[in-house]
Coordinates of C-alpha atoms (C1' of nucleotides) in Angstrom, one line a residue:
Chain V
M157 CA 124.6 -38.8 61.4
P158 CA 123.7 -37.0 62.7
E159 CA 123.7 -35.0 66.2
L160 CA 122.7 -30.7 65.9
P161 CA 126.2 -29.8 65.1
E162 CA 126.3 -32.5 61.8
V163 CA 122.9 -31.1 61.1
E164 CA 123.7 -27.6 61.3
V165 CA 126.5 -28.2 59.3
V166 CA 124.3 -29.5 57.1
R167 CA 122.2 -26.8 56.8
R168 CA 124.3 -24.1 55.9
G169 CA 125.5 -26.1 52.7
L170 CA 121.8 -26.6 51.8
E171 CA 121.4 -22.3 52.6
R172 CA 124.7 -21.6 50.6
W173 CA 123.7 -24.3 47.7
T174 CA 120.0 -24.7 47.4
A175 CA 117.9 -21.2 48.6
G176 CA 116.2 -19.1 45.8
R177 CA 116.2 -22.2 43.2
T178 CA 113.3 -23.4 42.1
V179 CA 112.2 -27.8 41.6
D180 CA 112.3 -29.0 38.0
E181 CA 112.4 -32.7 38.6
V182 CA 112.5 -34.6 41.2
Q183 CA 112.4 -39.0 41.9
V184 CA 111.7 -40.5 44.8
L185 CA 113.5 -44.1 44.5
H186 CA 113.1 -46.0 47.7
P187 CA 109.3 -45.4 49.4
R188 CA 110.5 -45.3 52.8
A189 CA 112.5 -42.0 52.4
V190 CA 109.5 -40.6 52.1
R191 CA 107.1 -43.0 54.4
R192 CA 106.6 -39.9 56.2
H193 CA 104.9 -38.3 53.5
L194 CA 101.8 -39.8 53.3
A195 CA 100.6 -39.3 50.6
G196 CA 103.5 -41.8 49.0
G197 CA 106.2 -41.0 46.4
A198 CA 104.1 -39.6 43.8
D199 CA 102.2 -36.8 45.1
F200 CA 105.5 -35.9 46.9
A201 CA 107.1 -35.2 43.7
A202 CA 104.4 -33.7 42.1
R203 CA 103.8 -30.9 44.9
L204 CA 107.5 -30.4 44.9
R205 CA 107.8 -29.3 41.0
G206 CA 107.4 -25.4 40.6
L207 CA 108.3 -24.2 43.5
R208 CA 111.0 -21.9 45.0
F209 CA 113.5 -23.3 47.8
G210 CA 113.2 -20.7 50.8
T211 CA 116.4 -20.5 53.9
A212 CA 116.7 -23.9 55.3
M213 CA 116.3 -24.2 59.1
R214 CA 116.9 -26.5 61.6
R215 CA 115.6 -27.6 65.3
G216 CA 118.0 -30.3 66.9
K217 CA 118.1 -32.7 64.3
Y218 CA 115.2 -32.0 62.1
L219 CA 115.7 -29.6 58.9
W220 CA 113.7 -27.8 57.1
V221 CA 113.0 -25.9 54.0
P222 CA 110.6 -23.6 53.7
L223 CA 108.8 -23.0 50.1
D224 CA 107.5 -19.9 49.3
E225 CA 104.6 -18.7 48.1
V226 CA 102.7 -21.9 50.1
E227 CA 102.4 -22.3 53.9
S228 CA 104.5 -25.9 54.0
S229 CA 108.7 -26.7 54.1
L230 CA 110.2 -29.9 52.9
L231 CA 111.0 -31.7 55.7
G232 CA 113.7 -33.9 56.4
H233 CA 115.6 -36.1 59.2
L234 CA 118.5 -37.6 58.4
G235 CA 118.2 -40.7 60.8
M236 CA 121.0 -42.7 61.6
S237 CA 122.9 -42.3 58.1
G238 CA 121.3 -40.0 56.0
Q239 CA 123.5 -37.1 53.8
L240 CA 122.3 -34.2 51.8
L241 CA 124.9 -34.2 49.2
V242 CA 124.4 -30.9 46.2
Q243 CA 126.5 -33.3 43.7
P244 CA 126.7 -31.6 39.8
Q245 CA 124.1 -33.6 37.4
E246 CA 126.6 -36.0 35.8
A247 CA 127.8 -37.4 39.0
P248 CA 127.3 -41.2 39.3
D249 CA 125.1 -41.7 41.5
E250 CA 125.1 -43.9 45.0
K251 CA 124.5 -46.9 45.7
H252 CA 122.0 -45.3 48.0
L253 CA 120.1 -42.6 46.4
R254 CA 117.0 -42.4 47.6
I255 CA 115.8 -39.2 46.4
R256 CA 116.5 -36.7 43.3
I257 CA 115.5 -33.3 43.1
R258 CA 116.8 -31.3 40.1
F259 CA 115.9 -27.7 39.6
D260 CA 115.1 -25.3 36.5
D261 CA 118.5 -23.1 36.4
T262 CA 121.7 -23.6 34.4
L263 CA 123.8 -24.0 38.2
G264 CA 124.2 -28.1 37.1
T265 CA 124.1 -28.7 40.3
E266 CA 121.0 -31.1 41.9
L267 CA 120.0 -32.3 45.5
R268 CA 120.3 -36.5 46.8
F269 CA 119.3 -37.5 49.6
V270 CA 121.5 -40.9 50.2
D271 CA 120.8 -43.4 52.8
Q272 CA 122.1 -46.5 53.7
R273 CA 119.5 -47.9 56.7
T274 CA 117.1 -45.7 55.3
F275 CA 116.0 -44.4 59.1
G276 CA 115.5 -40.8 57.6
G277 CA 113.4 -39.2 55.3
L278 CA 111.8 -36.0 53.3
S279 CA 108.2 -35.5 53.4
L280 CA 106.0 -31.9 52.9
H281 CA 104.5 -30.4 55.5
E282 CA 102.0 -27.6 56.2
N283 CA 103.6 -24.8 58.8
T284 CA 102.2 -23.9 62.2
P285 CA 101.6 -20.5 63.0
D286 CA 104.8 -19.6 63.9
G287 CA 107.0 -21.1 60.5
L288 CA 107.3 -24.8 62.2
P289 CA 106.2 -27.9 60.0
D290 CA 103.4 -29.2 61.7
V291 CA 104.3 -32.9 62.7
I292 CA 107.6 -31.6 64.2
A293 CA 105.5 -29.5 67.1
H294 CA 106.2 -31.8 69.9
I295 CA 110.5 -31.1 69.1
A296 CA 111.9 -29.3 72.0
R297 CA 113.8 -26.2 71.2
D298 CA 117.4 -27.2 71.4
P299 CA 120.3 -25.3 73.8
L300 CA 121.7 -23.2 70.9
D301 CA 118.4 -21.6 70.8
P302 CA 118.2 -18.5 72.0
A303 CA 114.5 -19.2 72.9
F304 CA 115.8 -22.3 74.9
D305 CA 114.8 -21.5 78.5
D306 CA 117.0 -22.9 80.5
T307 CA 114.6 -22.7 84.1
A308 CA 111.8 -24.1 82.6
F309 CA 114.4 -27.5 81.7
H310 CA 115.6 -27.2 85.1
L311 CA 111.6 -27.2 86.3
A312 CA 111.1 -29.7 83.8
L313 CA 114.3 -32.3 85.0
R314 CA 113.4 -32.0 88.5
M315 CA 109.6 -33.3 87.6
R316 CA 110.7 -36.4 85.3
R317 CA 111.3 -39.7 87.2
T318 CA 114.0 -40.7 85.5
T319 CA 117.7 -40.7 84.6
V320 CA 119.8 -37.8 83.4
K321 CA 121.4 -39.3 79.9
R322 CA 117.5 -40.6 78.8
A323 CA 116.4 -36.7 79.7
L324 CA 119.5 -35.5 77.6
L325 CA 118.0 -37.8 75.0
D326 CA 114.8 -36.6 75.5
Q327 CA 113.8 -34.4 72.2
S328 CA 110.3 -33.3 73.8
L329 CA 113.0 -32.1 77.0
I330 CA 116.2 -30.6 74.9
S331 CA 116.5 -31.9 71.2
G332 CA 119.4 -31.8 68.6
V333 CA 121.7 -34.7 71.7
G334 CA 122.4 -37.4 70.6
N335 CA 124.3 -40.2 72.1
I336 CA 127.3 -38.7 71.5
Y337 CA 127.4 -35.4 72.9
A338 CA 125.6 -36.7 75.7
D339 CA 127.9 -38.7 76.5
E340 CA 130.6 -35.5 76.1
A341 CA 128.4 -33.8 77.8
L342 CA 128.3 -36.0 81.1
W343 CA 131.9 -36.8 80.6
R344 CA 132.6 -32.8 81.0
S345 CA 130.5 -32.7 84.1
R346 CA 131.5 -35.5 86.0
L347 CA 127.9 -36.9 86.0
H348 CA 127.1 -41.0 85.7
Y349 CA 124.4 -41.5 82.9
E350 CA 122.0 -43.3 85.4
R351 CA 122.2 -40.3 87.8
P352 CA 118.2 -39.4 88.6
T353 CA 117.2 -36.0 86.7
A354 CA 114.8 -35.1 90.0
A355 CA 118.1 -34.9 92.1
L356 CA 119.8 -32.5 90.0
T357 CA 120.5 -28.9 91.3
R358 CA 120.1 -26.0 89.5
P359 CA 123.7 -25.0 89.3
R360 CA 124.0 -28.6 88.3
T361 CA 121.6 -28.4 85.7
A362 CA 123.5 -24.7 85.2
E363 CA 126.6 -26.5 84.3
L364 CA 125.2 -29.6 82.0
L365 CA 123.7 -27.2 79.5
G366 CA 126.6 -24.7 79.7
H367 CA 129.1 -28.6 78.6
V368 CA 126.3 -29.1 76.1
R369 CA 126.5 -26.0 75.0
D370 CA 130.5 -25.9 74.4
V371 CA 130.8 -29.1 72.8
M372 CA 128.2 -28.8 70.2
R373 CA 129.3 -25.1 69.7
E374 CA 132.7 -26.8 69.6
A375 CA 132.3 -30.0 67.2
L376 CA 130.8 -27.1 64.8
D377 CA 133.8 -25.4 64.6
Q378 CA 135.1 -28.1 63.3
G379 CA 133.0 -29.1 60.6
G380 CA 130.9 -32.3 63.1
T381 CA 132.0 -35.9 64.1
S382 CA 133.2 -38.1 61.3
F383 CA 133.6 -41.3 62.0
D384 CA 133.6 -42.8 58.5
S385 CA 132.5 -41.3 55.1
L386 CA 128.5 -41.2 56.3
Y387 CA 128.7 -38.0 58.2
V388 CA 129.2 -35.9 56.0
N389 CA 128.7 -31.9 54.4
V390 CA 126.5 -31.3 51.2
N391 CA 129.6 -31.7 49.4
G392 CA 130.5 -34.6 50.8
E393 CA 133.4 -34.0 53.3
S394 CA 134.1 -35.1 56.7
G395 CA 134.1 -32.8 59.7
Y396 CA 137.1 -33.7 62.3
F397 CA 135.7 -33.3 65.8
D398 CA 135.9 -37.1 66.6
R399 CA 139.6 -36.3 67.9
S400 CA 138.2 -34.7 70.0
L401 CA 136.0 -37.0 71.9
D402 CA 136.9 -37.5 75.8
A403 CA 134.1 -40.0 76.0
Y404 CA 132.5 -41.7 73.4
G405 CA 134.5 -44.6 71.6
R406 CA 137.1 -44.8 74.3
E407 CA 136.8 -47.6 75.7
D408 CA 139.7 -48.7 77.4
E409 CA 141.1 -45.9 76.7
P410 CA 143.1 -43.4 79.9
C411 CA 140.5 -40.7 81.1
R412 CA 141.8 -37.8 80.5
R413 CA 141.7 -36.0 83.7
C414 CA 142.3 -38.8 86.1
G415 CA 144.3 -42.0 83.5
T416 CA 141.7 -44.2 84.3
P417 CA 140.5 -46.8 81.9
M418 CA 137.1 -45.3 80.0
R419 CA 134.2 -47.8 80.3
R420 CA 131.2 -49.4 78.1
R421 CA 128.3 -50.2 79.1
P422 CA 125.7 -51.3 77.2
W423 CA 122.5 -49.2 77.6
M424 CA 119.0 -48.5 75.8
N425 CA 120.1 -51.4 73.0
R426 CA 123.5 -49.1 72.3
S427 CA 126.7 -48.1 74.3
S428 CA 127.6 -45.6 77.6
Y429 CA 131.7 -44.6 77.6
F430 CA 132.2 -42.9 80.7
C431 CA 135.0 -43.0 83.5
P432 CA 134.2 -44.9 86.3
R433 CA 136.4 -43.1 88.5
C434 CA 135.7 -39.3 87.5
Q435 CA 131.2 -40.0 86.9
R436 CA 130.2 -42.0 89.9
P437 CA 127.1 -44.1 89.9
P438 CA 124.1 -43.3 92.5
R439 CA 124.0 -45.6 95.5
I440 CA 120.6 -46.6 94.4
A441 CA 121.4 -47.8 90.0
Chain Y
dA103 C1' 99.6 -38.7 82.4
dC104 C1' 104.6 -40.6 82.6
dC105 C1' 108.5 -44.2 81.1
dC106 C1' 110.9 -47.4 78.9
dC107 C1' 111.3 -51.2 75.3
dG108 C1' 111.1 -53.2 70.2
dA109 C1' 110.5 -51.7 65.9
dC110 C1' 112.5 -50.5 61.9
dC111 C1' 117.0 -51.0 58.1
dT112 C1' 121.3 -51.7 55.9
dG113 C1' 126.2 -52.9 56.4
dC114 C1' 130.2 -54.0 58.8
dA115 C1' 134.0 -56.1 62.2
dG116 C1' 134.7 -60.3 64.9
dG117 C1' 134.8 -65.4 66.5
dC118 C1' 134.1 -69.5 65.0
Chain K
dT66 C1' 135.0 -69.2 53.0
dG67 C1' 130.8 -68.2 55.0
dC68 C1' 127.6 -68.0 59.4
dC69 C1' 126.2 -66.0 63.1
dT70 C1' 126.3 -61.9 66.7
dG71 C1' 126.4 -57.4 67.9
dC72 C1' 127.3 -53.3 67.1
dA73 C1' 126.1 -48.2 64.8
dG74 C1' 125.7 -41.4 65.6
dG75 C1' 117.5 -42.0 65.9
dT76 C1' 112.5 -41.7 66.8
dC77 C1' 107.8 -43.8 67.0
dG78 C1' 104.1 -46.2 68.9
dG79 C1' 102.6 -49.0 71.7
dG80 C1' 102.2 -51.5 76.2
dG81 C1' 102.7 -51.6 81.3

DNA sequence: ACCCCGACCTGCAGGC
DNA sequence: TGCCTGCAGGTCGGGG
């Protein structure tokens, strides 16, 4: 799915429904779902058994559950189509169920990783000294993290020889932003996606960051963005921020500021949506 | 050291 | 009906 708001919705669900529970049986039903666990599915299952879940954490689009009494965590990424669901044990298996985690209590629910396209997955990793799974040490803090450094971000943009949307999607510069919220924040900022980052003034960066934060917080308040049943919380419910989108998916619909038909352009094997009047391209595009 | 592109998957919609 | 193409909210590795 999912960008930061959708992943945060899932994190809150994990915190509520799985914190403090101890793993009993683990079933790995598709090897690709544990491909980041280099020792393989059997090792993944054997190591996880008997460990107790702590409080789920998130950085950008990555989620992890610290495991009690070992300096390691269960790391998850939803990829494009992953779901973490807390389901009654007796609920029928989903078509794309990849991993099942049962607990040793009597609550009657289990954790399921369901993923149509298998771009996501779960894995176990040692923590760095600051409690982060070691394999995501390169992921930047996200803009809702109180420790995100706005000044360092601006200076990094000035140094880069790239364009503003590429930079927003670069998870080592700023994490949690994906194709939807990049287009939304750029529309709010009246910035064309191909504007070079090196020309951004400090106030423009500040404005852009403000819009990134606003759109993510608004989406979170509405349970995230769901166009279909692929993007759901741990109870299988969709968010409804899709009704509030101003740019993404609005090709040929009127710009909500000036009425000009919105455009879609193929961009890096995906799409960029923008208003051709409010968001003028740079001279050298 | 950057920066960019293709590869990795499955399923759906639309055109012919 | 079926085949083909294009498209989908992400990340990473390797080439330039």
